[in-house]
mmCIF file of C-alpha atoms in Angstrom:
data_model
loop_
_atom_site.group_PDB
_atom_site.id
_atom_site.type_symbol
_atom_site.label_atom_id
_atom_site.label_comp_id
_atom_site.label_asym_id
_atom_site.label_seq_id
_atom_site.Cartn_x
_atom_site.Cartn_y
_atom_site.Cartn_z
ATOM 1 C CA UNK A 1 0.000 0.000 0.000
ATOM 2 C CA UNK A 2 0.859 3.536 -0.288
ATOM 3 C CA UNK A 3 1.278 5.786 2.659
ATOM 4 C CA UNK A 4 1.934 9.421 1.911
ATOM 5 C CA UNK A 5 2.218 11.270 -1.143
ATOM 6 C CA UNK A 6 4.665 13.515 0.168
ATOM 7 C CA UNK A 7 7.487 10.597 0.970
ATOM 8 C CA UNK A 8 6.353 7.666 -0.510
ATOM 9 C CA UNK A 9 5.409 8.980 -3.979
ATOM 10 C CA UNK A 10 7.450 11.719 -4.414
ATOM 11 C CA UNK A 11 5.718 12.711 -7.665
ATOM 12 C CA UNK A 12 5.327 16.839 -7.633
ATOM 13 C CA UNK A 13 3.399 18.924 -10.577
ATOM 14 C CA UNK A 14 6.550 20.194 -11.926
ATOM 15 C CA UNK A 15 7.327 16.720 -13.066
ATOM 16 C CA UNK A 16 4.146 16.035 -14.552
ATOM 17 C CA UNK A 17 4.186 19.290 -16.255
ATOM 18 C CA UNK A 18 7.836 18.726 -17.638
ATOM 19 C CA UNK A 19 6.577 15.501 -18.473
ATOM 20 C CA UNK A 20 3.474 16.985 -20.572
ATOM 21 C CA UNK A 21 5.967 18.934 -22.886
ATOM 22 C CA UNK A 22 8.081 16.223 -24.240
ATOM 23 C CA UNK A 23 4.682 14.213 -25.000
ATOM 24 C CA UNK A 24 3.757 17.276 -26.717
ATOM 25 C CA UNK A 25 6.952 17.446 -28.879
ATOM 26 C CA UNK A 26 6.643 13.941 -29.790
ATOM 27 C CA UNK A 27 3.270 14.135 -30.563
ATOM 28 C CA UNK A 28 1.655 10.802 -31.151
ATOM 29 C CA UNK A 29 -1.996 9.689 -32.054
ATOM 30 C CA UNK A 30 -5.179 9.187 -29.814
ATOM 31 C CA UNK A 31 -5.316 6.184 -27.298
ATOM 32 C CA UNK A 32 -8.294 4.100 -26.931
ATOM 33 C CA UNK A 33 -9.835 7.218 -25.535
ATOM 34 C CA UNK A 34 -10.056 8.662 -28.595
ATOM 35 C CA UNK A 35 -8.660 11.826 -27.307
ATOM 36 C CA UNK A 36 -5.803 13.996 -29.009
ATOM 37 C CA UNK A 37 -3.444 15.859 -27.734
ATOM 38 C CA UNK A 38 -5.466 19.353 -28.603
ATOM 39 C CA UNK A 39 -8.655 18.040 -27.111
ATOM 40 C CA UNK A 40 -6.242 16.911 -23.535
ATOM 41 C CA UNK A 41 -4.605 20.519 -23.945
ATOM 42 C CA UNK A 42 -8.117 22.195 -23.895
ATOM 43 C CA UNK A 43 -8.873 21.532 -20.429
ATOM 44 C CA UNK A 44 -4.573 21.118 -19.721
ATOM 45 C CA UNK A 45 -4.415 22.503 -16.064
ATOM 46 C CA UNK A 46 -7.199 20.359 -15.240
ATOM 47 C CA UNK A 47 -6.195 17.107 -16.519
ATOM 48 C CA UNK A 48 -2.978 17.509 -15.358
ATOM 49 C CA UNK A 49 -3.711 17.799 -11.779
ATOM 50 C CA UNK A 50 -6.389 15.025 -12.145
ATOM 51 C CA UNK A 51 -3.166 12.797 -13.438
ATOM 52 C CA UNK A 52 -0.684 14.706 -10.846
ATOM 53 C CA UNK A 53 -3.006 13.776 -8.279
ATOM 54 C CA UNK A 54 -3.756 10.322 -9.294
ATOM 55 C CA UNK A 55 -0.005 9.549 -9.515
ATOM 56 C CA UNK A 56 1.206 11.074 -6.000
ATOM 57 C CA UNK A 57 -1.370 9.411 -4.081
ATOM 58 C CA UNK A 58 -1.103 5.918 -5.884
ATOM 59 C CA UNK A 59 -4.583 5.545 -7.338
ATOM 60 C CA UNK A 60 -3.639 5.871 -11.022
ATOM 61 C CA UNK A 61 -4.298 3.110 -13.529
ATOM 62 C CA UNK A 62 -3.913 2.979 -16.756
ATOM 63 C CA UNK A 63 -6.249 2.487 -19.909
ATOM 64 C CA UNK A 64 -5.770 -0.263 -22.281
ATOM 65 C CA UNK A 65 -3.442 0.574 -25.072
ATOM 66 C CA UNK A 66 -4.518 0.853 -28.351
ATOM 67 C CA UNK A 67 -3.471 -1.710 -30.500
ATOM 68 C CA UNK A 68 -2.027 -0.593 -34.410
ATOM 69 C CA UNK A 69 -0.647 -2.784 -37.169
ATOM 70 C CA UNK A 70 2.085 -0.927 -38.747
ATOM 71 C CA UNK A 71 3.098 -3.006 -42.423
ATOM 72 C CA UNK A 72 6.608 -4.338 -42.974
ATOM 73 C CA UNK A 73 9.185 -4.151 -45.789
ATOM 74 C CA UNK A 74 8.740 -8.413 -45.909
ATOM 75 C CA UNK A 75 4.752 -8.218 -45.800
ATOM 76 C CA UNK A 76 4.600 -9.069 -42.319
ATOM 77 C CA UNK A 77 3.020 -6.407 -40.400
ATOM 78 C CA UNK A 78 4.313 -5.531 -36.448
ATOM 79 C CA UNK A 79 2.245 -4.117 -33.407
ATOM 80 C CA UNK A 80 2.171 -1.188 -32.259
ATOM 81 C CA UNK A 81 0.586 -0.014 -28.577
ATOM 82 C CA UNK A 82 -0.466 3.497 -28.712
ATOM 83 C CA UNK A 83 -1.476 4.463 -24.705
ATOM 84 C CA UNK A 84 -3.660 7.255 -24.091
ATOM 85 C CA UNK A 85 -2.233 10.845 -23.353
ATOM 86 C CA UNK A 86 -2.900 10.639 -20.069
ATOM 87 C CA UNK A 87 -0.995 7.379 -20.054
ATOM 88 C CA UNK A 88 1.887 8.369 -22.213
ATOM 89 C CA UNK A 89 2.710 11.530 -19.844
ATOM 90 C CA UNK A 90 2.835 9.695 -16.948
ATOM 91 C CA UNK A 91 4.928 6.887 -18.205
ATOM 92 C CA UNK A 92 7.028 9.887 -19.333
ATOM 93 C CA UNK A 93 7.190 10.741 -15.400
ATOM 94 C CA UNK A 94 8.984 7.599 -14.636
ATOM 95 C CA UNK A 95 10.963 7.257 -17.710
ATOM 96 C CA UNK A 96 12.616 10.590 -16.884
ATOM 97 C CA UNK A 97 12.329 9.942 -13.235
ATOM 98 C CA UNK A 98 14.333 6.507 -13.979
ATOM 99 C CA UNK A 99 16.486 6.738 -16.456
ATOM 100 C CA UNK A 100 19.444 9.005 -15.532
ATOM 101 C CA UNK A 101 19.686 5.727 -12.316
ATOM 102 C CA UNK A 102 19.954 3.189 -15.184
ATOM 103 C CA UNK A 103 22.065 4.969 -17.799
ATOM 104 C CA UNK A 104 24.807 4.678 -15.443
ATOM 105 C CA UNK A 105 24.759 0.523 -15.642
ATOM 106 C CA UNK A 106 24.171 0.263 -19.469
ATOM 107 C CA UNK A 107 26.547 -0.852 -21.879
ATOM 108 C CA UNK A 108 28.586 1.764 -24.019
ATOM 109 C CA UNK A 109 27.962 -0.392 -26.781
ATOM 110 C CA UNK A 110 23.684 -0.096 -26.465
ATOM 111 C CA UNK A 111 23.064 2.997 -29.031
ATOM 112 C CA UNK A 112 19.088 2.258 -29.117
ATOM 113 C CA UNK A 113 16.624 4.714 -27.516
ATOM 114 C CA UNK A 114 19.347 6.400 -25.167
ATOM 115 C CA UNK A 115 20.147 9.914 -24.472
ATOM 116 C CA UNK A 116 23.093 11.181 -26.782
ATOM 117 C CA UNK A 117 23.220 7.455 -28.462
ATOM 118 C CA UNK A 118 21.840 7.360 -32.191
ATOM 119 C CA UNK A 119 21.561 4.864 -35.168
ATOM 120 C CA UNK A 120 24.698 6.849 -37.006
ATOM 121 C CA UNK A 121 26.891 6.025 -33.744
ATOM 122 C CA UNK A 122 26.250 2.175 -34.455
ATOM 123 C CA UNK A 123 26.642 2.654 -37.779
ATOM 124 C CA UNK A 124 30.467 4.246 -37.252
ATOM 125 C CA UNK A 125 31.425 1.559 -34.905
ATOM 126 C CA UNK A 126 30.574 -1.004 -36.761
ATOM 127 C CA UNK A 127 32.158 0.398 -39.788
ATOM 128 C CA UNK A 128 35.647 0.610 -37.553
ATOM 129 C CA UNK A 129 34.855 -2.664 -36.103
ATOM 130 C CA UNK A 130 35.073 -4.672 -39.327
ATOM 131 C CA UNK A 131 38.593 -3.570 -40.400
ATOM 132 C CA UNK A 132 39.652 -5.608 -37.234
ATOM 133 C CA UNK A 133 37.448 -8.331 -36.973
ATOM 134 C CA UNK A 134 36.329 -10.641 -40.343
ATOM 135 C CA UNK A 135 33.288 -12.260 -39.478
ATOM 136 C CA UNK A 136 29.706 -11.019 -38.256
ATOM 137 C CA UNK A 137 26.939 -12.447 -36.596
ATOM 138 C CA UNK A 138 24.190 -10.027 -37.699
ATOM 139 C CA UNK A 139 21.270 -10.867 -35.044
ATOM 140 C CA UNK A 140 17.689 -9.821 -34.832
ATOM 141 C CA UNK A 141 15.332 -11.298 -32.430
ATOM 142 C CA UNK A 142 12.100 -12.905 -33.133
ATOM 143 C CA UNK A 143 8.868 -10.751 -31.888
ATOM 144 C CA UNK A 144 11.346 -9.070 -29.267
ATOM 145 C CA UNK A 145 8.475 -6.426 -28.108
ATOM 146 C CA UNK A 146 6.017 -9.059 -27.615
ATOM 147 C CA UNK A 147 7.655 -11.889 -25.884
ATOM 148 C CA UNK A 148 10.028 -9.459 -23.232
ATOM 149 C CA UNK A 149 9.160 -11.787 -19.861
ATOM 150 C CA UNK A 150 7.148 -9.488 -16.995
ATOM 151 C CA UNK A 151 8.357 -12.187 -14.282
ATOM 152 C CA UNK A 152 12.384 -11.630 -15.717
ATOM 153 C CA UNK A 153 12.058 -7.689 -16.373
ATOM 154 C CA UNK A 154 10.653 -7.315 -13.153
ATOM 155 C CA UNK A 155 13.913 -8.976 -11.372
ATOM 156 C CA UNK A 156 16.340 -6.721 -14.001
ATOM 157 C CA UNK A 157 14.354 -3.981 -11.894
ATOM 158 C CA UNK A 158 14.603 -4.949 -8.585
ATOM 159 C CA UNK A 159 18.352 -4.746 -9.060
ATOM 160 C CA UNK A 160 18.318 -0.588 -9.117
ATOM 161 C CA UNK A 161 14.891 -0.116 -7.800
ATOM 162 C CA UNK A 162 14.445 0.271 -4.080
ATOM 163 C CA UNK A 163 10.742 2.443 -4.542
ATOM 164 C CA UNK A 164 7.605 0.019 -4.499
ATOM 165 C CA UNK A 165 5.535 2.751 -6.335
ATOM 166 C CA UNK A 166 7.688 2.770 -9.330
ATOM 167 C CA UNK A 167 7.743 -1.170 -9.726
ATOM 168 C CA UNK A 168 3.979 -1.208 -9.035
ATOM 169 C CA UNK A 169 3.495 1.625 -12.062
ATOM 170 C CA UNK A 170 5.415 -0.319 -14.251
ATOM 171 C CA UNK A 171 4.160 -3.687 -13.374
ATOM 172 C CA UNK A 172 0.293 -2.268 -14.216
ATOM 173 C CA UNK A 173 1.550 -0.816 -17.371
ATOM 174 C CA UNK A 174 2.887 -4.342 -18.167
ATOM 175 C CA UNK A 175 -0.173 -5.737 -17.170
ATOM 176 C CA UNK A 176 -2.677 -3.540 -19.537
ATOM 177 C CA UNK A 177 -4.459 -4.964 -22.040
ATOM 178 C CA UNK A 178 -4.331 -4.183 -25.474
ATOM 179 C CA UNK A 179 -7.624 -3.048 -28.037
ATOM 180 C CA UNK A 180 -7.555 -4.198 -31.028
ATOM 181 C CA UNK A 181 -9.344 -1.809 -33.741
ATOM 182 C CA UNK A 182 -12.818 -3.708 -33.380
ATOM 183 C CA UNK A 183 -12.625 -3.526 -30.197
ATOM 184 C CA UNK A 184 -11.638 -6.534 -28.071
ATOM 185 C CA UNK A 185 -9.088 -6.928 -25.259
ATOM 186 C CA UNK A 186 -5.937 -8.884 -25.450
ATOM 187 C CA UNK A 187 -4.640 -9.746 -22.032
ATOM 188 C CA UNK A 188 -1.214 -9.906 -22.036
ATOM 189 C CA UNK A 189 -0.761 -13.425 -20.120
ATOM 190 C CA UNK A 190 2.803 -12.359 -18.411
ATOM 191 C CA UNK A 191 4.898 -11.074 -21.270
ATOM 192 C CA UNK A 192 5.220 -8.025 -24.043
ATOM 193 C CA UNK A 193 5.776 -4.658 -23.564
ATOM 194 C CA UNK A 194 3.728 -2.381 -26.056
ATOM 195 C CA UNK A 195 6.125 -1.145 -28.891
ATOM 196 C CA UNK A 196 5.456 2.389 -29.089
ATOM 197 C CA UNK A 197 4.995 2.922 -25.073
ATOM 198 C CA UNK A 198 6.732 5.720 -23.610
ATOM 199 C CA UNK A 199 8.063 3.512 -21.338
ATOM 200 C CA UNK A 200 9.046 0.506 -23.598
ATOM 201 C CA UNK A 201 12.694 1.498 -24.719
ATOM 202 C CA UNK A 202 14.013 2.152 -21.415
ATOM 203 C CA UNK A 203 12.463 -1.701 -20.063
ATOM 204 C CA UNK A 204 13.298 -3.334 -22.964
ATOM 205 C CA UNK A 205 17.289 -2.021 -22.783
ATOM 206 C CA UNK A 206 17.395 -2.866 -19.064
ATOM 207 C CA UNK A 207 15.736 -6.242 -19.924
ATOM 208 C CA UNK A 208 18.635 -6.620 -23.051
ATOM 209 C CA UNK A 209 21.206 -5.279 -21.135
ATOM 210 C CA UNK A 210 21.075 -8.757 -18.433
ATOM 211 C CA UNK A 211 20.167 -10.700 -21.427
ATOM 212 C CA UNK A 212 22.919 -10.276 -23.393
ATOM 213 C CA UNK A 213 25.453 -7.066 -22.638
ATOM 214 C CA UNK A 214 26.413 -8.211 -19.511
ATOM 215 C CA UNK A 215 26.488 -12.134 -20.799
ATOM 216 C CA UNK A 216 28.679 -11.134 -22.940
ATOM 217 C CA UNK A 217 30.943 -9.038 -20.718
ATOM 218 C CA UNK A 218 31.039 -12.369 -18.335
ATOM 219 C CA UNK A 219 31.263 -15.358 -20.484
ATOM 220 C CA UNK A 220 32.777 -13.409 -23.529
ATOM 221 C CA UNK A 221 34.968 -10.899 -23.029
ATOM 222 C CA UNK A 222 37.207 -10.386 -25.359
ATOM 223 C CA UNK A 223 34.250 -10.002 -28.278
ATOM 224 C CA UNK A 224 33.039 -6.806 -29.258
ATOM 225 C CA UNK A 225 29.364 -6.037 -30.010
ATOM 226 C CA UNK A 226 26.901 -3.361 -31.383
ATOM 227 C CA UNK A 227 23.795 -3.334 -30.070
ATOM 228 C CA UNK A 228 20.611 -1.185 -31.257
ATOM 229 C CA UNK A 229 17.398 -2.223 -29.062
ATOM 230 C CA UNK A 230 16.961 -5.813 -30.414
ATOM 231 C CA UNK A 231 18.948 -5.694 -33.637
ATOM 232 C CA UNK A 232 22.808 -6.597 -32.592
ATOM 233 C CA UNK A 233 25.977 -7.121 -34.336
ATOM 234 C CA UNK A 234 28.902 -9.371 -32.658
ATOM 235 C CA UNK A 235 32.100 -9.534 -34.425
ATOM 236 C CA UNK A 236 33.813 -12.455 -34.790
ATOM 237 C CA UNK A 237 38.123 -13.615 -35.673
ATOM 238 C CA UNK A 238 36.971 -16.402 -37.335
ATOM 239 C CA UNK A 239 33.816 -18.610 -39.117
ATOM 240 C CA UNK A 240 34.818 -21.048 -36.337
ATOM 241 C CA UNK A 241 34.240 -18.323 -33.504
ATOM 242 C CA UNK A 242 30.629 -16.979 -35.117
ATOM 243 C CA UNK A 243 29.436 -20.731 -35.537
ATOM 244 C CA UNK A 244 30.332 -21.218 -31.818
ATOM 245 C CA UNK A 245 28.628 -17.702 -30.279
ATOM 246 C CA UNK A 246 25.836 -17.880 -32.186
ATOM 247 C CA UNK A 247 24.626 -21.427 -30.812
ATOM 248 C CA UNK A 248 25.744 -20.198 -27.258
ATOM 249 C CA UNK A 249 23.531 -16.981 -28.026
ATOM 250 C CA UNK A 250 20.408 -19.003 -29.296
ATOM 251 C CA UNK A 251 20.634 -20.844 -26.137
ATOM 252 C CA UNK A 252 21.282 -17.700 -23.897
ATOM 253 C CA UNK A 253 18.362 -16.578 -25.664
ATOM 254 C CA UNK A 254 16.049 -19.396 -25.063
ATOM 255 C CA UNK A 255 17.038 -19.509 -21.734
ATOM 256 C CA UNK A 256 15.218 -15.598 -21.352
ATOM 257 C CA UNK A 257 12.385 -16.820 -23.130
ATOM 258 C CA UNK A 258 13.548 -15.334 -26.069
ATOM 259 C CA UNK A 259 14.535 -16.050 -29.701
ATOM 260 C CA UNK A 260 16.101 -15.481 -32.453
ATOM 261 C CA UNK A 261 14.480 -14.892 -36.163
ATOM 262 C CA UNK A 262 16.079 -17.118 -37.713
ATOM 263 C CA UNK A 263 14.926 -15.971 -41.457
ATOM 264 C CA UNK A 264 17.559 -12.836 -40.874
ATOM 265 C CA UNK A 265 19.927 -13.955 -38.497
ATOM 266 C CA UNK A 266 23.266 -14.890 -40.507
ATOM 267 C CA UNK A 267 26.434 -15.464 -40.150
ATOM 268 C CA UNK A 268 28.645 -13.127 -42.726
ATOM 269 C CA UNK A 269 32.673 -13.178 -44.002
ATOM 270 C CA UNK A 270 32.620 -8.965 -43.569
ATOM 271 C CA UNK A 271 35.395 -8.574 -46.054
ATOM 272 C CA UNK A 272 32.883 -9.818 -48.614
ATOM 273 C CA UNK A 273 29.777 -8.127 -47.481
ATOM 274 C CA UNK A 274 29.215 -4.624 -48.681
ATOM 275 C CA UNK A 275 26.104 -4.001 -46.651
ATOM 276 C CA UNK A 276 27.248 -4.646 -43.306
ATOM 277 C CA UNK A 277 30.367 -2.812 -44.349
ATOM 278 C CA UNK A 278 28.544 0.473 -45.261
ATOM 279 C CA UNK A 279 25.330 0.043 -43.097
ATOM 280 C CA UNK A 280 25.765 -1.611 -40.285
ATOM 281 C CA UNK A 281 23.038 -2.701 -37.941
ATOM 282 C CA UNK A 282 19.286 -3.193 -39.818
#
């Protein structure tokens, strides 16, 4: 239970209205509410301190997330969860709440979704990686968004979070159900967190970073990685090396509940391989 707002959900209006103006910037569509970010702003003072006051004294909850198919390059098509404004802001609370704490433990090597870290960064290290190292495994993982494990993500938190009202926030976003457009609920049955969440990239790199950063650092130290979110590339000396790391990795994985997609995971000779060469990362 919660006891005060003043010490046990230290949660203040500032931070809910510093919170407010990134959602704005970022924009985003309607939640399951239907409401936009110009019908929220019409009555702003209001619903902030509804959500202000719903936050610092425990009793907020949020709304299902609305449930998009987005169409892929391969015909495939991959879910997005659009939350509610309300929702979005105060997963924004946490995120910036939370992050700086967990910044500090991530890998230099994680560019995805991180302050100051960008796709270009990879894309350079990579580049210099491959004049040193002659083999690749480029990795992608199968459905990463929707099969992240609630029970294991919660454990990668209790290893930097001390505050109950934080894990319980997070735990009842985790929890929400997803609409699809005609309506029904999907439960979420103890895994997935909603790609397109506010929240999402900051769980899903602590959730990563135990998966495989730190597995790496432990069991393989003297390879050299680039990871962005879920798409990762491990340089290898040798064919012999890749073969070897990437069963150890597809068990690693299974072992999170996790797998690879194995259509695009491959195994490549670098010094033939103009794409990886000039791209990088997918």
């Amino acid at each position: 239970m919660f006891e005060t707002k003043s010490t046990t959900v230290p949660i203040t209006k500032v931070m809910v209205k510093e919170a407010y103006r990134k959602v704005k910037a970022n924009k985003g569509s309607a939640g399951v509410d239907e409401e936009s970010l110009e019908e929220f702003q019409s009555d702003l003072l209001n619903n902030l301190y509804t959500l202000w006051n719903r936050l610092s004294s425990g009793s907020y909850y949020p709304k299902p997330v609305r449930e998009v198919l987005i169409p892929k390059a391969n015909g495939t098509k991959r879910k997005l969860g659009i939350p509610t404004v309300s929702d979005r802001i105060a997963q924004q609370v946490i995120k910036t709440y939370l992050e700086p704490r967990l910044e500090t433990e991530f890998h230099d090597n994680s560019y995805g979704y991180r302050p100051l870290k960008s796709a270009h960064q990879a894309v350079t290290l990579v580049r210099s990686n491959v004049r040193v190292y002659a083999w690749v495994i480029d990795m992608d993982i199968k459905s990463f968004f929707d099969e992240v494990d609630h029970e294991l993500l919660m454990k990668a938190l209790d290893c930097h979070v001390e505050e109950k009202w934080i894990k319980i926030y997070i735990k009842r976003w985790l929890e929400s159900s997803s609409q699809t457009k005609d309506g029904t609920l999907i439960l979420k049955e103890g895994k997935g967190t909603p790609q397109g969440g506010v929240i999402s990239p900051l769980l899903s790199n602590l959730y990563l970073h135990y998966v495989l950063d730190k597995w790496f650092v432990k069991h393989y130290p003297t390879i050299t990685f680039v990871r962005y979110a879920d798409d990762v590339i491990v340089h290898c000396k040798n064919e012999i090396e890749a073969k070897h790391l990437l069963n150890a990795i597809r068990q690693r994985l299974q072992e999170c509940k996790l797998r690879l997609n194995e259509e695009t995971t491959k195994i490549v000779n670098n010094q033939n391989n103009q794409s990886i060469r000039e791209n990088g990362p997918r």
